[in-house]
Coordinates of C-alpha atoms and ligand atoms in Angstrom, one line a residue:
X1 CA 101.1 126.1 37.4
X2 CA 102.2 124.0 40.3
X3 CA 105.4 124.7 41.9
X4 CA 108.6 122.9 41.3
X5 CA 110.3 121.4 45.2
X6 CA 113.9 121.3 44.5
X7 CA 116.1 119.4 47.2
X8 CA 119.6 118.9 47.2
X9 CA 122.1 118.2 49.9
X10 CA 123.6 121.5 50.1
X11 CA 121.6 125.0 48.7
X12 CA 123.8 126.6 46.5
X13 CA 121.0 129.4 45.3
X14 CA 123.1 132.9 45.0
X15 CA 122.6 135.1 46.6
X16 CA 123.1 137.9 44.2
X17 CA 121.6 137.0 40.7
X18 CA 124.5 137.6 38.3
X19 CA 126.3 134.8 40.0
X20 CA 130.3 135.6 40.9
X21 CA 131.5 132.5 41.5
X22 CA 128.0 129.9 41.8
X23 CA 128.6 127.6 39.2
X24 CA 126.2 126.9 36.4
X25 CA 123.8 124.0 37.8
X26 CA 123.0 126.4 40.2
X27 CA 122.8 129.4 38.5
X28 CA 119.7 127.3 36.2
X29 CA 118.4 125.7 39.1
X30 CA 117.6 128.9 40.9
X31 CA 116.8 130.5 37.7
X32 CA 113.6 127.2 37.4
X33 CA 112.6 128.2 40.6
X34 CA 112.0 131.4 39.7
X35 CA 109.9 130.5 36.7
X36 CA 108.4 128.0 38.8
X37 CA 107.6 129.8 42.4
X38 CA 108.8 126.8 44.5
X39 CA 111.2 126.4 47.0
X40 CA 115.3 125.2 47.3
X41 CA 115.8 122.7 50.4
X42 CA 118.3 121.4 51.8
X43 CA 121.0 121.5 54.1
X44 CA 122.6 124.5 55.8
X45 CA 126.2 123.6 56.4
X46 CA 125.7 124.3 59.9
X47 CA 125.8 121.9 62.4
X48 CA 124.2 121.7 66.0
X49 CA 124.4 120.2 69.3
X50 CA 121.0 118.5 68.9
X51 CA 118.8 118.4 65.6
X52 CA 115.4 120.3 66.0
X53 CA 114.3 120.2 62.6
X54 CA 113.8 123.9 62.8
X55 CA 113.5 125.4 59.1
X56 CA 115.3 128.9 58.4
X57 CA 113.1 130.2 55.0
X58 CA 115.2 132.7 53.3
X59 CA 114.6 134.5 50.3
X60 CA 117.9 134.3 48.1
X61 CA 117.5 136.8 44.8
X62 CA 113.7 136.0 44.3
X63 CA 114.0 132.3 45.2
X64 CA 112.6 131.2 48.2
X65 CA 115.4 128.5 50.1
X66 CA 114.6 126.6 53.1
X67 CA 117.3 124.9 55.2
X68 CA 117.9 122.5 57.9
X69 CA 120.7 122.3 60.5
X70 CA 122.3 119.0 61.2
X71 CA 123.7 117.5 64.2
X72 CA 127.9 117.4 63.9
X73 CA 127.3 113.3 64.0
X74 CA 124.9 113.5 61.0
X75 CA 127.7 115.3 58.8
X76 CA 130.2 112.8 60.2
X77 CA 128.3 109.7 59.4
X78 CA 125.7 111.1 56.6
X79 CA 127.5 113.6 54.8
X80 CA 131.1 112.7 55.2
X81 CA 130.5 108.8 55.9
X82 CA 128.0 107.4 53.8
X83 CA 127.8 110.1 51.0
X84 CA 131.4 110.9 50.5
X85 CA 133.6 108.2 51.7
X86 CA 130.7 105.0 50.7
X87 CA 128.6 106.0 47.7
X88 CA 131.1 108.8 45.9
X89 CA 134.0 106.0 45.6
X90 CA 131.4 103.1 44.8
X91 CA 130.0 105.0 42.0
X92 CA 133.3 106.0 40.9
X93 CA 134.4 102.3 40.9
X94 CA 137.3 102.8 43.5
X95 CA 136.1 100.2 46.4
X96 CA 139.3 100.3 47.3
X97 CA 138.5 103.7 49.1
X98 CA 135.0 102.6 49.7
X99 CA 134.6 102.8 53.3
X100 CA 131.8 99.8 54.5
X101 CA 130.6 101.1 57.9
X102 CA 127.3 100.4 59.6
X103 CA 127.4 103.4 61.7
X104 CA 127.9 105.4 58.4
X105 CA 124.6 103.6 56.7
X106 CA 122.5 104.1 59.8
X107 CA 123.3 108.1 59.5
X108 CA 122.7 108.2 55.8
X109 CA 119.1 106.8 56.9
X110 CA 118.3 109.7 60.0
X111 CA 119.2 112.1 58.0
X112 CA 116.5 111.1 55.0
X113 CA 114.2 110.9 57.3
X114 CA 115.0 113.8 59.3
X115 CA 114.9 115.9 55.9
X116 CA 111.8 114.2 54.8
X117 CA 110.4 114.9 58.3
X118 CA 111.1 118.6 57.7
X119 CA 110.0 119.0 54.3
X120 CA 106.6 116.9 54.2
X121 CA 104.5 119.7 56.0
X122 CA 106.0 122.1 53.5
X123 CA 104.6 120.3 50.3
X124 CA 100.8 121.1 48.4
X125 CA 98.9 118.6 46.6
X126 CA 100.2 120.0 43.0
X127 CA 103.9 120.4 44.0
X128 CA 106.3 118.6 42.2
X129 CA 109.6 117.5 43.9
X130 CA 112.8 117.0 42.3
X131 CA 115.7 115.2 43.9
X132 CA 119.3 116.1 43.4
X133 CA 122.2 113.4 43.7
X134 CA 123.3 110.5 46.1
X135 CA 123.4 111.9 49.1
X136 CA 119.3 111.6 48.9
X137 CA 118.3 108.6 47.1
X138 CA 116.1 107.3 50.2
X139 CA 113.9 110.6 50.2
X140 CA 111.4 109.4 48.6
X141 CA 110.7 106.6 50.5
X142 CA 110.6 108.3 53.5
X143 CA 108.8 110.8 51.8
X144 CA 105.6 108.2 50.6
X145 CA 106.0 106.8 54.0
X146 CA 104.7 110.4 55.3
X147 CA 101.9 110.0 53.0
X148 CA 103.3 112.5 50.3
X149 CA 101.5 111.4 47.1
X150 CA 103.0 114.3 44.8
X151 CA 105.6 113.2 41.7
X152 CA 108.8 112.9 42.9
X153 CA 111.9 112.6 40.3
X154 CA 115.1 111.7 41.1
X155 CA 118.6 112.9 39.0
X156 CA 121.8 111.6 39.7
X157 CA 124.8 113.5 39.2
X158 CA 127.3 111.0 39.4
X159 CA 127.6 107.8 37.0
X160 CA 125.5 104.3 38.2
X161 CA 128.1 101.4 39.4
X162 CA 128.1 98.4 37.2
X163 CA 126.0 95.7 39.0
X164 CA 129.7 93.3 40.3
X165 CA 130.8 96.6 42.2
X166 CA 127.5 97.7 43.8
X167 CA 126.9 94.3 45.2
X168 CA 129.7 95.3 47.1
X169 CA 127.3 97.6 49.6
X170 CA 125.6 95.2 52.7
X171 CA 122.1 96.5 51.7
X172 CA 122.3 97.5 47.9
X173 CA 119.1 96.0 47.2
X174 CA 117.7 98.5 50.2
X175 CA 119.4 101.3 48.5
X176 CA 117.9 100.0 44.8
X177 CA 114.5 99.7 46.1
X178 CA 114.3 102.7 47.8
X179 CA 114.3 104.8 44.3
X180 CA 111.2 102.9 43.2
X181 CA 109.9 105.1 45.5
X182 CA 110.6 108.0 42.7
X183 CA 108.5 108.6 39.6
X184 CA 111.4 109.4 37.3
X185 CA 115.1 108.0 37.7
X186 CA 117.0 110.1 35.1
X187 CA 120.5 110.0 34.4
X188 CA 123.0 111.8 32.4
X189 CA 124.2 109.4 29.6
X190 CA 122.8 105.7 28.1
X191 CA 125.3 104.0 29.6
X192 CA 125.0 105.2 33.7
X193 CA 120.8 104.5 32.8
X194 CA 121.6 101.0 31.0
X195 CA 123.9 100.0 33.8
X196 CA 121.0 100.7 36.9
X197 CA 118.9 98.6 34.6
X198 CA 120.8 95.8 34.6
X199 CA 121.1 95.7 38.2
X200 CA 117.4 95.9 38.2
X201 CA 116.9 92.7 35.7
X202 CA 119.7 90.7 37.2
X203 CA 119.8 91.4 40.5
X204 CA 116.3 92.6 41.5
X205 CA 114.7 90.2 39.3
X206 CA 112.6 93.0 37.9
X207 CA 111.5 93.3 34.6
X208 CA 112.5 96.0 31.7
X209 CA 110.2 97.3 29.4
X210 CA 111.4 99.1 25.5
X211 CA 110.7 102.7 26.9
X212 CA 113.1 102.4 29.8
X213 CA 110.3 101.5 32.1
X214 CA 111.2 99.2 34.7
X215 CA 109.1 96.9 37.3
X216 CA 111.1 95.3 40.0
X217 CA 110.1 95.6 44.3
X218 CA 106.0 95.4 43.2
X219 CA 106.4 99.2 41.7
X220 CA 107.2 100.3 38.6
X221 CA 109.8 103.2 37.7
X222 CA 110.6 105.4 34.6
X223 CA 114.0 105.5 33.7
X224 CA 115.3 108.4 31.5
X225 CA 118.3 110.3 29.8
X226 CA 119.3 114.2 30.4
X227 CA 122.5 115.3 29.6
X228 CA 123.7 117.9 31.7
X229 CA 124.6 121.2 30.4
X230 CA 126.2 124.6 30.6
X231 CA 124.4 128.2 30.9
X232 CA 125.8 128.9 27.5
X233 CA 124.8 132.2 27.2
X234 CA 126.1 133.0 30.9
X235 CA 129.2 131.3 30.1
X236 CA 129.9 133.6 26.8
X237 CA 128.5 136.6 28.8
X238 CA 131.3 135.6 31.5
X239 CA 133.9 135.7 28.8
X240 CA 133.2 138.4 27.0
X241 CA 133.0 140.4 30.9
X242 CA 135.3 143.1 31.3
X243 CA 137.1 141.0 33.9
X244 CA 136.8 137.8 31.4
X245 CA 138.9 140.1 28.8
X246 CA 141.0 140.9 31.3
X247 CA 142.2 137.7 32.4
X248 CA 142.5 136.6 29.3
X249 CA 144.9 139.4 28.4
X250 CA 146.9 138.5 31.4
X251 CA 147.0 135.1 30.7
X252 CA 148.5 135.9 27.2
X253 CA 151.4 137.9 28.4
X254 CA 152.2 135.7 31.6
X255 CA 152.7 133.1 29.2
X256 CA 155.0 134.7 27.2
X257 CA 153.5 133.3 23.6
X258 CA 154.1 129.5 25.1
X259 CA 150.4 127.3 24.4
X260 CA 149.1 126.9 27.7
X261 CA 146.9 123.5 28.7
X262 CA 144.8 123.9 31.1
X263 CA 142.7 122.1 33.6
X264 CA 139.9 122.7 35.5
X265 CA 138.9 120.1 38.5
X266 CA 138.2 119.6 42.4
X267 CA 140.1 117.9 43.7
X268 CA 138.6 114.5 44.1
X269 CA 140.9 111.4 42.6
X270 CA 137.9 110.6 40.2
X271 CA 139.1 113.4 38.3
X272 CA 142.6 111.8 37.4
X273 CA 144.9 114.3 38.2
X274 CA 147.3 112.1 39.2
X275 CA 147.4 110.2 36.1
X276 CA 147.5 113.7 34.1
X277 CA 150.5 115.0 35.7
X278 CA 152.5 112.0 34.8
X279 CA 151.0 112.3 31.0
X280 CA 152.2 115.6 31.5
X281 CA 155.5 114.4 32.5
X282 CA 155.9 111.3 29.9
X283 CA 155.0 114.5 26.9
X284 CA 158.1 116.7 28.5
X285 CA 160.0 113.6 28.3
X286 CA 159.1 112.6 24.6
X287 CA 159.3 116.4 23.4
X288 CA 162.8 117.4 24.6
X289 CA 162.6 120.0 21.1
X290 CA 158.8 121.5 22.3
X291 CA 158.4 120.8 25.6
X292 CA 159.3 125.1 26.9
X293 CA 157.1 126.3 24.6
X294 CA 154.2 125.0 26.6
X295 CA 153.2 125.3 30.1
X296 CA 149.9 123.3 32.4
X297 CA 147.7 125.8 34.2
X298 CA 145.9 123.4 36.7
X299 CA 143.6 124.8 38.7
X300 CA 142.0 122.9 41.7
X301 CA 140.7 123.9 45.1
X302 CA 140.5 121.5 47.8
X303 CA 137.6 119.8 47.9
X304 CA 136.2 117.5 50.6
X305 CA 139.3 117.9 53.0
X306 CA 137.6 116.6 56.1
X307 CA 138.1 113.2 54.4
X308 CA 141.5 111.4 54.8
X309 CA 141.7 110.2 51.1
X310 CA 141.2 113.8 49.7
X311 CA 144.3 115.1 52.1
X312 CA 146.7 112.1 51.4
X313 CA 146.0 112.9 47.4
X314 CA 146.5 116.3 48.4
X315 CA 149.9 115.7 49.7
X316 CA 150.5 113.5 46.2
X317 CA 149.7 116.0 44.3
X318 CA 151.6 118.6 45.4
X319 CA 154.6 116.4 45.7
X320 CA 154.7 115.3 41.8
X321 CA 154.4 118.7 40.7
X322 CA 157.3 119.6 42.2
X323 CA 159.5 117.1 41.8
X324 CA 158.0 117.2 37.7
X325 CA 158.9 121.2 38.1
X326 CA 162.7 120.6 39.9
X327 CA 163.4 117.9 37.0
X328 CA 162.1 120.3 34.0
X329 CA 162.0 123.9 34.8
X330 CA 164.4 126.5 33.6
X331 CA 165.3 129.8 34.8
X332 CA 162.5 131.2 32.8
X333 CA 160.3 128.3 32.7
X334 CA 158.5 125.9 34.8
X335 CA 156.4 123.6 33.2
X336 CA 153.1 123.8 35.6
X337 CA 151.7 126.4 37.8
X338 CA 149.4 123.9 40.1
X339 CA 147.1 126.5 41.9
X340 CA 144.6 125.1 45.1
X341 CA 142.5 128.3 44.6
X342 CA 139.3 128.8 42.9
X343 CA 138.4 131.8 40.9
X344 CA 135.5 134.0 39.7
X345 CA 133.5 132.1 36.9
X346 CA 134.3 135.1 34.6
X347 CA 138.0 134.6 35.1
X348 CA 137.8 131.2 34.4
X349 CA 136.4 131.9 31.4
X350 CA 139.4 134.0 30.6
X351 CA 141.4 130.9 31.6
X352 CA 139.8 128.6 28.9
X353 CA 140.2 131.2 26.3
X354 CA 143.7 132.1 26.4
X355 CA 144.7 128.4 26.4
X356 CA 145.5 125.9 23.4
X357 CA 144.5 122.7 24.9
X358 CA 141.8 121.9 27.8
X359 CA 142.8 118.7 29.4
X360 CA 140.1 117.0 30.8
X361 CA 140.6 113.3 32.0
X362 CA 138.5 112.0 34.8
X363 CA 139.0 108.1 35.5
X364 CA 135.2 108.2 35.5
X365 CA 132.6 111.1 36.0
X366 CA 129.3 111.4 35.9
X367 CA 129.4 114.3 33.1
X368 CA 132.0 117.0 33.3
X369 CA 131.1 120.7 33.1
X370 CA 134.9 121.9 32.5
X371 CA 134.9 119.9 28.9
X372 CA 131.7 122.3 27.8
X373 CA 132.8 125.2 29.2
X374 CA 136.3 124.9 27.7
X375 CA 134.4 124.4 24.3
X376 CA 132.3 127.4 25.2
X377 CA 134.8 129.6 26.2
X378 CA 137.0 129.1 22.5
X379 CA 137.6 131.9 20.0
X380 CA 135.5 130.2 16.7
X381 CA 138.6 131.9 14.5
X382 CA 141.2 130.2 16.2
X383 CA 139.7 127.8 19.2
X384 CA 141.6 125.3 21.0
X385 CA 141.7 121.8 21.2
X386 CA 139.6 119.0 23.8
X387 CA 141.5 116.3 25.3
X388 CA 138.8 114.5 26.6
X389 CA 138.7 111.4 28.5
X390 CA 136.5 108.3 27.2
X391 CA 135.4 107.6 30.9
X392 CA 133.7 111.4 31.2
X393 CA 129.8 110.8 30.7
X394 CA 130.9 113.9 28.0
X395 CA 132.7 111.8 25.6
X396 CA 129.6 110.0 24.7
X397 CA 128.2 113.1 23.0
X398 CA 131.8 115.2 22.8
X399 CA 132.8 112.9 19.9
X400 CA 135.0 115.2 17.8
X401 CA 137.4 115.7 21.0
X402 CA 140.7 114.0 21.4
X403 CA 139.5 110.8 23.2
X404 CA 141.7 109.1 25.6
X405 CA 142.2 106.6 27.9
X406 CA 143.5 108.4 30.8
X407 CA 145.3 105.6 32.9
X408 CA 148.1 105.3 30.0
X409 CA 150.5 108.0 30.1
X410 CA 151.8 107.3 26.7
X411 CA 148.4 108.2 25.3
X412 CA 148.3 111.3 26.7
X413 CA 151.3 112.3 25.6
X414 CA 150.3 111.7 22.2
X415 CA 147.3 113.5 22.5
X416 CA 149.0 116.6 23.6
X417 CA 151.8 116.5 21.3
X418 CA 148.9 115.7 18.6
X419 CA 146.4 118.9 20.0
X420 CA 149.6 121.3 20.2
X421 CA 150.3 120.5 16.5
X422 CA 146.9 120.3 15.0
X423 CA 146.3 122.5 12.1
X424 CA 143.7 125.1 12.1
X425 CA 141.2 123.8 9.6
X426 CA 140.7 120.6 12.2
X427 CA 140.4 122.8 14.7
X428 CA 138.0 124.8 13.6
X429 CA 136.2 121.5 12.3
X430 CA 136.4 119.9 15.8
X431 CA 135.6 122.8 17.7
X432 CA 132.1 123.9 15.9
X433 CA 130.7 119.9 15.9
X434 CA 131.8 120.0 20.2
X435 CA 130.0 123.6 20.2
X436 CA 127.1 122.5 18.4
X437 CA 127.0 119.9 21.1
X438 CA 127.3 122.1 24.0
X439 CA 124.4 124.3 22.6
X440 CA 122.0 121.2 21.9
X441 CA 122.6 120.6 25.8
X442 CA 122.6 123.8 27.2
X443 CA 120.9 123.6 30.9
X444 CA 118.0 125.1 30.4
X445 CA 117.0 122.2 28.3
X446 CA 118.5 119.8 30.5
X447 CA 115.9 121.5 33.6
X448 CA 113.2 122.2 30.8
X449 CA 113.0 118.0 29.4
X450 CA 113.7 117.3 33.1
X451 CA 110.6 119.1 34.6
X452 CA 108.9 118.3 31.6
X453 CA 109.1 114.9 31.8
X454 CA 108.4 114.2 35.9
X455 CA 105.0 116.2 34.9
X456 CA 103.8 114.2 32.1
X457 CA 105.1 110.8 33.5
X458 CA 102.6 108.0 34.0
X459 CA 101.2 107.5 36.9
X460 CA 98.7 104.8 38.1
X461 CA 95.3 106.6 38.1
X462 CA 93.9 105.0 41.1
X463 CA 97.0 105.4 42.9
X464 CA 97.3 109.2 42.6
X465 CA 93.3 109.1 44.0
X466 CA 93.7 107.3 46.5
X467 CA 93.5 108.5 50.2
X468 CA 96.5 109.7 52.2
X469 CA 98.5 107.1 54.0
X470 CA 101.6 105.4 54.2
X471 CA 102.9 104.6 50.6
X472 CA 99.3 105.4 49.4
X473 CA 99.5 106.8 45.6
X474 CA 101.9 104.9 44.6
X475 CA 102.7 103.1 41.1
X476 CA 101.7 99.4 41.5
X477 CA 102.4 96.6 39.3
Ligands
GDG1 C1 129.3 116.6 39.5 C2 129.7 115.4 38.7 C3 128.7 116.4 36.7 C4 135.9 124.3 39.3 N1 136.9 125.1 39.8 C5 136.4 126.4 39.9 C6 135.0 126.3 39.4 N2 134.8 125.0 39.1 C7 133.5 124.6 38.5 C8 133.7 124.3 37.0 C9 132.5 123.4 36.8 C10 132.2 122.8 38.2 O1 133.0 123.5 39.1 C11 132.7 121.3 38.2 O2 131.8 120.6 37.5 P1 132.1 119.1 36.9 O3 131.0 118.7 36.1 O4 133.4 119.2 36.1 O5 132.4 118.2 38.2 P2 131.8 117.9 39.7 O6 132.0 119.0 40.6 O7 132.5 116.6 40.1 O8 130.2 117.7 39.5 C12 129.9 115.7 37.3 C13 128.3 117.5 37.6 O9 128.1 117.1 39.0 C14 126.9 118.1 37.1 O10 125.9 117.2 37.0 O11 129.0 116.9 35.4 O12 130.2 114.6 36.5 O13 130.9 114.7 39.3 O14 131.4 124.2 36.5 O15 133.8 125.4 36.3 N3 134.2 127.4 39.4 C15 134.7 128.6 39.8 N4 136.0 128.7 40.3 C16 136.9 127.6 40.3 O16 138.0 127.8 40.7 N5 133.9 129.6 39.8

């Protein structure tokens, strides 16, 4: 069997297999590279004076992880730049955070190369390779212009920009043609895949074909679906833990027999946070007769906070909840315990569990873990209720949740008023059609159709047999 080359930006493998706090993507990731033998690459997080390209293998709980250091100007204009303050916002349709710098673009560039430069001697004729997110989407390019002849698939975590926004970038058609270099471009809903495809036709001129094929550049790419899932057996393993009970007790009496909402989310403005408070607020304000019987439980860590945006939102954030607390608490009330902490996966769990509603309402996201783990983490006798965003990549599948539109506070308010009131037949109903759904997309089969299909994908015949070489064994049209 040949072995399976994952590379990401960052290596979250753990480093003790039952996890702690490593979220679930990476939990299954390292758990294919075990059934695989390959190897986890990526970044370290440290940074140097001057890049050397010096590998540090480690073994990390039977997976073997190899990492890079990069120079402090490559996180700067790469990794902070280009990744988080150009491409993040693009994809998450906010150009008005979008951040257009050339210096950014060109650092983006070195460190593709750099990483492709480091991980080319690494690579055997029958590996195959498996790129994670935007941070990467050059790799292969600079990968086939090494000579590397192996599959390559690409997966993009985020959603795809609609065509009017992404034109928007100076060199999108650069960016475009650069994952022709990829044998598979999978995505996790119709709509992100349907959306890079119509950039391809309009823009690139290219040409679709039925089975999300796609010619464009004088190469040919398969396009394909793969929902993201949860570790669903982890996840119930996590809440059923000792410490899962336990936080779920404690959650019960802290509350006092009030229904608790909760929510789950970095903090990153795609997430709507924001927007949710003041839903929040507008349901206290329409509710006068119900509103202290219910509390929010939002949990966010900082994410990102080398990045202005993030700290203003920061500062936002923490300024609404209070004022939203000083106009509605009580003496033995307060409407919302806003935490920047994160906590064990197993606690979390216990979180979910103890509350009544799960509030999940992203402006736009690629999928959104919290909505299945919510689900997941439900008692079937008496399970909560999703409030679930239409702009999640999850409400295309997560049907029998509350759907919203997050940017009216009026509709949220509804929603909650309507989830804390919903009798228990409908939620029972809801709650097995949203688990059924989060079993059909449990990771594994997410990693299991993904690896699956890079394998079996076509490739041109005399491509793969030709010589080594500069973009040699590539898919021609
Ligand atoms: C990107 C895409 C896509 C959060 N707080 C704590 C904690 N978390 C965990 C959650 C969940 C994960 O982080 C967040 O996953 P999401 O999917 O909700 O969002 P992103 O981080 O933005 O992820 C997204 C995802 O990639 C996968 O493709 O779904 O659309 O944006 O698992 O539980 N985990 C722990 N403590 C916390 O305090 N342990």
């Amino acid at each position: 069997m040949s072995r399976l080359i994952v590379v990401s930006n960052r290596v979250s493998a753990p480093v003790d297999p039952a996890g702690g706090s490593v979220g679930g993507l990476a939990m299954a990731l390292a758990a294919a590279l075990r059934k695989y033998h390959g190897l986890w690459f990526g970044w370290s997080g440290e940074t140097v004076d001057t890049f050397t390209g010096e590998l540090k293998v480690e073994d990390r709980a039977g997976v073997s992880v190899g990492l890079v250091d990069l120079e402090a100007q490559d996180v700067d204009e790469y990794y902070n730049g280009y990744a988080n303050k150009t491409l993040w916002p693009l994809f998450h349709h906010r150009v008005d955070l979008t951040a257009y710098e050339r210096s950014y673009g060109e650092g983006y560039e070195r460190v593709n190369r750099r990483f492709a430069e480091v991980l080319e001697p690494l690579i055997e004729p029958d590996d195959i390779i498996w790129v994670h997110d935007y941070h990467l989407i050059p790799l292969a390019r600079d990968l086939r212009r090494l000579g590397v002849r192996n599959r390559i698939g690409f997966f993009l975590h985020t959603p795809w920009p609609v065509r009017q926004l992404l034109v928007t970038l100076p060199h999108h058609r650069r960016l475009v043609e650069s994952m022709f270099d990829y044998d598979l471009v999978g995505f996790h809903t119709r709509e992100w895949l349907d959306l890079f495809r119509d950039y391809v036709a309009a823009e690139a001129g290219g040409t679709l074909t039925g089975n999300d094929g796609m010619a464009a550049f004088g190469r040919r790419v398969q396009g394909g679906v793969f929902p993201i899932g949860i570790d669903v057996d982890g996840f119930l393993q996590a809440c059923n833990s000792p410490l899962g009970v336990r936080t779920y007790d404690r959650m019960l009496s802290s509350t006092a027999f009030r229904s608790l909402i909760v929510g789950v989310d970095r903090l990153d403005y795609s997430k709507g946070l924001e927007e949710r408070l003041l839903g929040y607020e507008q349901f206290l304000k329409d509710n006068p007769a119900i509103r202290s019987e219910v509390l929010l439980l939002q949990v966010t860590p900082i994410s990102r906070d080398e990045v202005d945006t993030y700290q203003d939102m920061r500062g936002r954030l923490d300024s609404l909840a209070g004022r939203i607390n000083g106009a509605y608490a009580e003496m033995d009330w307060q409407p919302i315990r806003y935490l920047n902490r994160t906590y064990r996966r197993d606690q979390l769990a216990g979180i979910y569990r103890a509350a009544r509603v799960g509030l999940v309402t992203p402006l736009r996201d690629g999928m959104n873990l919290v909505a299945k783990e919510y689900v997941c983490a439900q008692n079937p006798e008496d399970p909560g209720v999703l409030i679930l965003s239409r702009f999640a990549g999850a409400a295309a599948e997560m049907t029998a949740a509350l759907i919203v539109n997050p940017f009216s506070r009026e509709e949220l308010s509804d929603a909650i008023q309507r989830a804390l009131t919903m009798p228990l037949a409908e939620r029972r109903q809801r709650w097995s059609a949203l688990m059924q759904v989060v079993r059909d997309t449990d990771v594994s089969t997410w990693r299991d159709a993904y690896v699956s299909a890079l394998r079996q994908v076509e490739i041109d015949p005399a491509g793969t047999a030709a010589p080594g070489g500069p973009g040699s064994g590539r898919t021609r049209v």
